[in-house]
Every structure is written in C-alpha cells, then in structure tokens.
CSV table of C-alpha atoms in Angstrom, one decimal:
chain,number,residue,atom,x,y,z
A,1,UNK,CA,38.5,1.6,-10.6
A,2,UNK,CA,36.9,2.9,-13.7
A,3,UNK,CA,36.4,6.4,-13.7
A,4,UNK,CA,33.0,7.4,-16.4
A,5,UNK,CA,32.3,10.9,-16.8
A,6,UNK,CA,29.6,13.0,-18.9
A,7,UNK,CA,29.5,15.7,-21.1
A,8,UNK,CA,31.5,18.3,-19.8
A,9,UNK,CA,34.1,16.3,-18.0
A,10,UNK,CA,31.8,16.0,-15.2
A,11,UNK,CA,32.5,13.3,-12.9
A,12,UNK,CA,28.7,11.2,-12.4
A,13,UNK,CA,30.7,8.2,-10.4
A,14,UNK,CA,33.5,6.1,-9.9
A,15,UNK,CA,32.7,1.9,-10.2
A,16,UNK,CA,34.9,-1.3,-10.6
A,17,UNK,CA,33.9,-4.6,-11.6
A,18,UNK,CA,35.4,-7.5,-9.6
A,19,UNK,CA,34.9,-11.6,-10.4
A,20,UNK,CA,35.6,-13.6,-7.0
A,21,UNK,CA,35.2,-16.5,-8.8
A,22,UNK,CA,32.7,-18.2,-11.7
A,23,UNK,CA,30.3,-18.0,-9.9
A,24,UNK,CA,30.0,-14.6,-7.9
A,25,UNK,CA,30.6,-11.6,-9.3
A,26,UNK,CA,30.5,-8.2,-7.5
A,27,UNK,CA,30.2,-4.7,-8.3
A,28,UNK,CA,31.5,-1.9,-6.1
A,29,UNK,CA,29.9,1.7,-6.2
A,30,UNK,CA,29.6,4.9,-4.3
A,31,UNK,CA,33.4,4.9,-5.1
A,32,UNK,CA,34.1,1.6,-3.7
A,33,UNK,CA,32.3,2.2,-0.6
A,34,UNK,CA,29.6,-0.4,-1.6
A,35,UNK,CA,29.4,-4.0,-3.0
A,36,UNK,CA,26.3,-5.4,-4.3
A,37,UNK,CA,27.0,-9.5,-5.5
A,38,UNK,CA,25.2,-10.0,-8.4
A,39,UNK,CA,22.7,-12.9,-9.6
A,40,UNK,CA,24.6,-15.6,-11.3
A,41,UNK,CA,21.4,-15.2,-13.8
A,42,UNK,CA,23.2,-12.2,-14.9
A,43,UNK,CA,25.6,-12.5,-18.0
A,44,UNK,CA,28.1,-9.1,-18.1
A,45,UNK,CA,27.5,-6.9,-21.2
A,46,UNK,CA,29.5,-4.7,-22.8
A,47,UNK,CA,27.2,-1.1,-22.2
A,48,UNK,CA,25.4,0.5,-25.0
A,49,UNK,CA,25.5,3.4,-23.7
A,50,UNK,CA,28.2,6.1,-22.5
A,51,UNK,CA,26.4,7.1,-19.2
A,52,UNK,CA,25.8,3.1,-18.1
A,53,UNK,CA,28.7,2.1,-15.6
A,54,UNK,CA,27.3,-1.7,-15.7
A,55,UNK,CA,25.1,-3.7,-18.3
A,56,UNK,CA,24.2,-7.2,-17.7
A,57,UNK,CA,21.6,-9.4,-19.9
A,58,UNK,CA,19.2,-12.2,-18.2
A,59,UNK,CA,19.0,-15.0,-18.7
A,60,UNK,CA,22.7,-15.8,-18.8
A,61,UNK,CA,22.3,-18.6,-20.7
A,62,UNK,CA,21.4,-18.3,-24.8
A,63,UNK,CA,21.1,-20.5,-27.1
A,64,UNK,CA,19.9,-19.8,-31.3
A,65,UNK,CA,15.8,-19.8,-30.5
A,66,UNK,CA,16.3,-16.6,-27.8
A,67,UNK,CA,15.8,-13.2,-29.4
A,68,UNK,CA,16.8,-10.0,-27.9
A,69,UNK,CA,13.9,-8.7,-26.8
A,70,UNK,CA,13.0,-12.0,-25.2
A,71,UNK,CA,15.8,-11.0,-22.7
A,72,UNK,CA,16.1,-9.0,-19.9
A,73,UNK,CA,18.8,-5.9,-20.1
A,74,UNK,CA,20.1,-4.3,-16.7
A,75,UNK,CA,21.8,-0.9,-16.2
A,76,UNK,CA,23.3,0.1,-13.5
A,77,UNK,CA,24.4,4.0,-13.3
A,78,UNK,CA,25.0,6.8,-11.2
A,79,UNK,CA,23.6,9.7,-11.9
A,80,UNK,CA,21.3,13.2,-10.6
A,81,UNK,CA,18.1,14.4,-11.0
A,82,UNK,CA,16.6,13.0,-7.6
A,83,UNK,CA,14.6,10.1,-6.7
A,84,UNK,CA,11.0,11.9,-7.7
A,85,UNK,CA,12.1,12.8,-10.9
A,86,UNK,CA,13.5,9.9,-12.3
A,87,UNK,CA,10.5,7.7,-11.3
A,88,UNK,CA,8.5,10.2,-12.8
A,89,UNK,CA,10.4,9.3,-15.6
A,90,UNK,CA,10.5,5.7,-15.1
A,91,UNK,CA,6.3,5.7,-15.4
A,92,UNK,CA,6.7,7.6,-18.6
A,93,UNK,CA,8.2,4.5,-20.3
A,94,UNK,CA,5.0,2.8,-19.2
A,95,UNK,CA,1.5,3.0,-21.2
A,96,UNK,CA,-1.5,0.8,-19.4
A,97,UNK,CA,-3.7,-1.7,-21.4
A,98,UNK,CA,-6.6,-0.3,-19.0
A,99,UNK,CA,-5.4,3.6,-19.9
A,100,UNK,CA,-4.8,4.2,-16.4
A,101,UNK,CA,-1.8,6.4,-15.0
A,102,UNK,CA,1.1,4.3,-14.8
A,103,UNK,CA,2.4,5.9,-11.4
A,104,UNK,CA,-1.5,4.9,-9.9
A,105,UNK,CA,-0.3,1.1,-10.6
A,106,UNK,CA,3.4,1.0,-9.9
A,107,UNK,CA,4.4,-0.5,-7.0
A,108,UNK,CA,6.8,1.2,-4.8
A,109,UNK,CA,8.5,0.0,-1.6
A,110,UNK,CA,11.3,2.1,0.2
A,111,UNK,CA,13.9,0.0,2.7
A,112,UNK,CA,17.2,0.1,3.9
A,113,UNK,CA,20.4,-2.0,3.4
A,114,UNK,CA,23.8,-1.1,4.9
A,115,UNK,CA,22.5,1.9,6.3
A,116,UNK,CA,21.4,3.4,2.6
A,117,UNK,CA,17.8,3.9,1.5
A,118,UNK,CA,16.3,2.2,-1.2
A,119,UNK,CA,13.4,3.1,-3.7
A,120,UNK,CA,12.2,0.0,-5.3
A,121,UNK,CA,9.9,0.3,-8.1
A,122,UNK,CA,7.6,-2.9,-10.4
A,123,UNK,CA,6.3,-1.6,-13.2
A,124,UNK,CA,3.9,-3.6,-15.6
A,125,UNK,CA,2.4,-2.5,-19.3
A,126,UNK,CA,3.7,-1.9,-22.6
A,127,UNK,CA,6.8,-0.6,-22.3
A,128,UNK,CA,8.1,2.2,-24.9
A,129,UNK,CA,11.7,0.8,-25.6
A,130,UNK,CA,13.9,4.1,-26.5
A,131,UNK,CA,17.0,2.3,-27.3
A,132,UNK,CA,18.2,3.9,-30.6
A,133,UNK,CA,15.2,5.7,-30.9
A,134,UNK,CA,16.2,8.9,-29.2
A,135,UNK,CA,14.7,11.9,-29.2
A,136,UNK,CA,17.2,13.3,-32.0
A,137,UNK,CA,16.3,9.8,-33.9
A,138,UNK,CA,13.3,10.4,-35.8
A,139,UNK,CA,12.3,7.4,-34.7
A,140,UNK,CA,9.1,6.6,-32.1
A,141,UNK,CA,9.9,4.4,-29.4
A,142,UNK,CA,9.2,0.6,-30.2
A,143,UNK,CA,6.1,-0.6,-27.6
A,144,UNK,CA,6.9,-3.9,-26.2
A,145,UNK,CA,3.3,-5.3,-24.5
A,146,UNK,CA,3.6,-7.6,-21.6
A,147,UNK,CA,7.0,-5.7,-20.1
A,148,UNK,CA,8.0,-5.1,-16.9
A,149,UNK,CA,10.5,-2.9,-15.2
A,150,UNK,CA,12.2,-3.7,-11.9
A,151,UNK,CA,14.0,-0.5,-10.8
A,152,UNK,CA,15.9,1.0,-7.8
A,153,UNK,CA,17.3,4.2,-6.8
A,154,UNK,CA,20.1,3.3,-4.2
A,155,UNK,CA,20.6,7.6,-2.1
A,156,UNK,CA,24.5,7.4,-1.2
A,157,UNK,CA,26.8,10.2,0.3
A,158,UNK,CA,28.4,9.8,-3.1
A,159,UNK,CA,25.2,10.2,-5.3
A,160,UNK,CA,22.5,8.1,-6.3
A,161,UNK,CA,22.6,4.7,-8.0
A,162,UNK,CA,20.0,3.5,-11.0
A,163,UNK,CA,19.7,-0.2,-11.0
A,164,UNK,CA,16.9,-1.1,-13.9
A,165,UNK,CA,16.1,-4.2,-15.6
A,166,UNK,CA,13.3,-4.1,-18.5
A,167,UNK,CA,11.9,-7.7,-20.4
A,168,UNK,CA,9.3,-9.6,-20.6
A,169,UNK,CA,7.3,-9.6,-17.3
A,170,UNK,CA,7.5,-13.7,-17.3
A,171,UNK,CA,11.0,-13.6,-17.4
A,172,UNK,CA,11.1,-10.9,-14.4
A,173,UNK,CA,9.0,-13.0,-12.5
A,174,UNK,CA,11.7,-15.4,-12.7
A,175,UNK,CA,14.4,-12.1,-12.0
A,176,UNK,CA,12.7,-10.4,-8.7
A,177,UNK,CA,13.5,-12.5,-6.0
A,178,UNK,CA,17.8,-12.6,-7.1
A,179,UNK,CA,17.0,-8.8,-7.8
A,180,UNK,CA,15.4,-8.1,-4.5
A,181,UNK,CA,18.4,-10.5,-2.4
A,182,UNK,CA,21.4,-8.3,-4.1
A,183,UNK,CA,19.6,-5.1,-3.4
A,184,UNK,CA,19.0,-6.1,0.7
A,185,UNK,CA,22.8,-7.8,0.4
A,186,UNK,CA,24.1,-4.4,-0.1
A,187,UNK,CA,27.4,-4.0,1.7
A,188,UNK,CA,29.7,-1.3,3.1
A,189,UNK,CA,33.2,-2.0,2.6
C-alpha cells in the first residue's frame, strides 16, 4: 500500500496499484476496501503532482503526431472539502462560449455502486488549464476551447475520492462509456 500524506503530515488516503495482468489493471482505495478496474485506454503516469494518488493519460497509445494537450490526463485523489464544494470548484475551471454559468450547463447524475454514492459530473467549454500556472505562478491559466471534463466524487467511510479526466471533448466522447463501466464496477473487497 502507498501511504500519501499532505502538508502537515496529514494522512488524505491510503492507495495501491495492482496489474492482474496486461490487460487489466486495478486500483484499490478507501484503504483497500475498494477496487475500481481501470480502462485498458488508460496508460499509468507517473503524478505531477504531490496530492494525486493515481495519474493515467488517454489514449494509451502515442505515437510522434499526438501532442499533450491532444490527450486526456486522469487524477485520481482522496481528499476533503465535500462534494458541493469541489464541484463548485470543478465549474470554475469552465468558461462558456454562450457566457452562461457553467454549473446551469453541467450535467450531474448521482448513483450507487457497491453500496457507495457517486456524483458524476460532464462538463463542456473552454477549460482554464492550471497546470504550472498556480496561483503563486504569475502565470494566468492557459484556456483550452472545445474541453471537457468527466469527474466523480466517490463518499466512502474512509473519505472521498476525485476521479477527473480533462481533454479534448472528442476524445472524451470516445472516454465516457469505459469511464462510466469502471465507476458502476466499483467493488468492495
């Protein structure tokens, strides 16, 4: 099991990575209590960030012509805050073509999957890609147009779960059914 804490040695969640063979891979959370198999679309990344237990990159296969940002990046974290919050949060990232509140567009769906409650969020618009440009940066965001964000909040006894993936909405057309299927194949161990 790997152990990730933040900041002050506080302990946000306790994950493991485990390859059944090339072609499945699963990912235990909620301290082991939960797997959730991932798409075989999904090539393992190392995280660019501290606070992301799991980073993945879509599709899996690359080859010279395929830039970064014509790639989907997945996080998957534990972390606080509560569900309201970070959507709230999640819509910020968002601007509209039409000027329209991003939260009046999102789609959200709530269900269940091994007896754990879901938030599932779809977000379309330009999407204002923070990586590297923090807000100690100096630097503004980089707006992506055409982007889409697939997100969901997993509530478990042990904390909740943030499972994002952000690209190019024609390539997450291509991602949300796989997405979806591991979120509803959630199982308890």
């Amino acid at each position: 099991m790997l152990l990730r804490t933040l900041g002050l040695a506080c302990v946000i969640g306790f994950a493991s990575v485990a390859v059944a063979d090339e072609e499945t891979k699963t990912i235990e959370i909620a301290g082991g209590k939960l797997v959730l198999e991932v798409p075989k679309e999904w090539k393992k990344e190392q995280p660019k960030s501290r606070i992301v237990e799991f980073e993945f990159s879509a599709p899996a296969e690359k080859d010279e012509k395929t830039k970064a940002e014509d790639r989907a990046r997945i996080t998957i974290m534990a972390s606080g805050g509560g569900v309201e919050a970070n959507l709230d949060r999640w819509y910020g990232q968002f601007e509209q073509p039409d000027g329209k509140a991003t939260k009046d567009v999102a789609k959200v769906e709530d269900f269940e999957a091994a007896g754990q409650k879901i938030h599932y969020v779809d977000i379309k618009g330009t999407y204002k890609d923070s990586m590297g440009a923090g807000p100690f940066s100096g630097r503004p965001p980089v707006l992506r147009k055409d982007h889409r964000m697939l997100g969901a909040i997993i509530e478990t006894e042990a904390g909740d779960y943030y499972l994002k993936i952000t690209g190019p909405t024609e390539l997450l057309d291509d991602l949300d059914k796989g997405f979806r299927e591991m979120l509803k194949g959630l199982k308890a161990k």
